[in-house]
C-alpha atoms as one frame of an Amber mdcrd trajectory, in Angstrom:
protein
  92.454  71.106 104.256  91.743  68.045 106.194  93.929  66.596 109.071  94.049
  62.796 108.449  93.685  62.847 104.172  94.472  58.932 104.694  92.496  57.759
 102.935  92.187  59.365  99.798  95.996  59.293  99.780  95.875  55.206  99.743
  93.213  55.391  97.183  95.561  57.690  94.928  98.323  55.370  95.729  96.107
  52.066  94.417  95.550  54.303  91.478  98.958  54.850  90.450 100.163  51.587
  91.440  97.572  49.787  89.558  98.400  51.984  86.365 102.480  51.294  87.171
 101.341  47.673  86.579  98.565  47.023  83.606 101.554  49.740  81.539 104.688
  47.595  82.875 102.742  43.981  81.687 101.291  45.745  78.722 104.817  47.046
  77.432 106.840  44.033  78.497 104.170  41.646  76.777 103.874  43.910  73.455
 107.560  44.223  72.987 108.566  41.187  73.750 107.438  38.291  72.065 103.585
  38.750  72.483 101.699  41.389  70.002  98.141  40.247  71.186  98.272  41.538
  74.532  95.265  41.377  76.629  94.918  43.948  79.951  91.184  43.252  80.440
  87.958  41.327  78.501  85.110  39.428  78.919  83.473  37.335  76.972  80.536
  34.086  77.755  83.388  32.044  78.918  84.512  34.266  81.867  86.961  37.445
  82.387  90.421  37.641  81.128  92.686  40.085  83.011  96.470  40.653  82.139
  96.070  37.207  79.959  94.861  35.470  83.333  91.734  33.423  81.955  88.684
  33.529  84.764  86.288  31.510  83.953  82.541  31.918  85.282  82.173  28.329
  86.648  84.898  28.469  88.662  83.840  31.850  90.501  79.998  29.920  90.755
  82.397  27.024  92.582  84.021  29.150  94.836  81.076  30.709  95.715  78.925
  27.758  96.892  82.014  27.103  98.759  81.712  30.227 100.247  78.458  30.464
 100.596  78.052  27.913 103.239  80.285  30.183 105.866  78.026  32.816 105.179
  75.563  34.249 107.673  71.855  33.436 106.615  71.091  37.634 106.624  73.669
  40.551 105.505  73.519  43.142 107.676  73.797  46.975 106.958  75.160  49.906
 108.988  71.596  51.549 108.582  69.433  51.478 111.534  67.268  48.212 111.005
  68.231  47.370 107.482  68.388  43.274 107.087  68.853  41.767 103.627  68.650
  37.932 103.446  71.280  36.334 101.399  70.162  36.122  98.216  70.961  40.018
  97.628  74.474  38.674  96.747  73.854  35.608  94.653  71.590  38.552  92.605
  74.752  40.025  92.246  76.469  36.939  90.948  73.722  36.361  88.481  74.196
  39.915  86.972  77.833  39.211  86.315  77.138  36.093  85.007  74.767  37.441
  82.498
């Protein structure tokens, strides 16, 4: 067994705590007063998650906000790896689409 099992411990913790939550919303919604209760979708508009609506254009927003304070190259831990920036707005267009 391993000395220092930090950090799977945390990452058990974030499970549990994360299923303690989308059950707690999901029965206080249901039983409630709301029978359409919705823990996660996505549709063209954007992602809906525990009935918090988030749409695309506002994540496009913050990220050309963001994108500004970013460094013109992302660099990896790999010896001489250097991606230029567009590697992440690739990202952004696959969630997007």
């Amino acid at each position: 067994m391993k000395k220092h099992p930090v950090f799977f411990t945390l990452l058990l913790a974030a499970v549990i705590l994360t299923a303690g939550v989308f059950s707690a919303y999901y029965n206080t919604k249901s039983f409630a007063f709301d029978e359409n209760t919705v823990l996660f979708s996505r549709d063209n508009e954007g992602i809906t998650v525990l009935d918090y609506k988030i749409y695309y254009d506002d994540m496009e927003t913050a990220y050309s906000q963001v994108e500004r304070a970013m460094p013109p190259h992302a660099c990896s831990t790999a010896p001489y790896i250097v991606l230029p920036n567009n590697a992440v707005t690739y990202i952004m267009y696959i969630i997007n689409n």
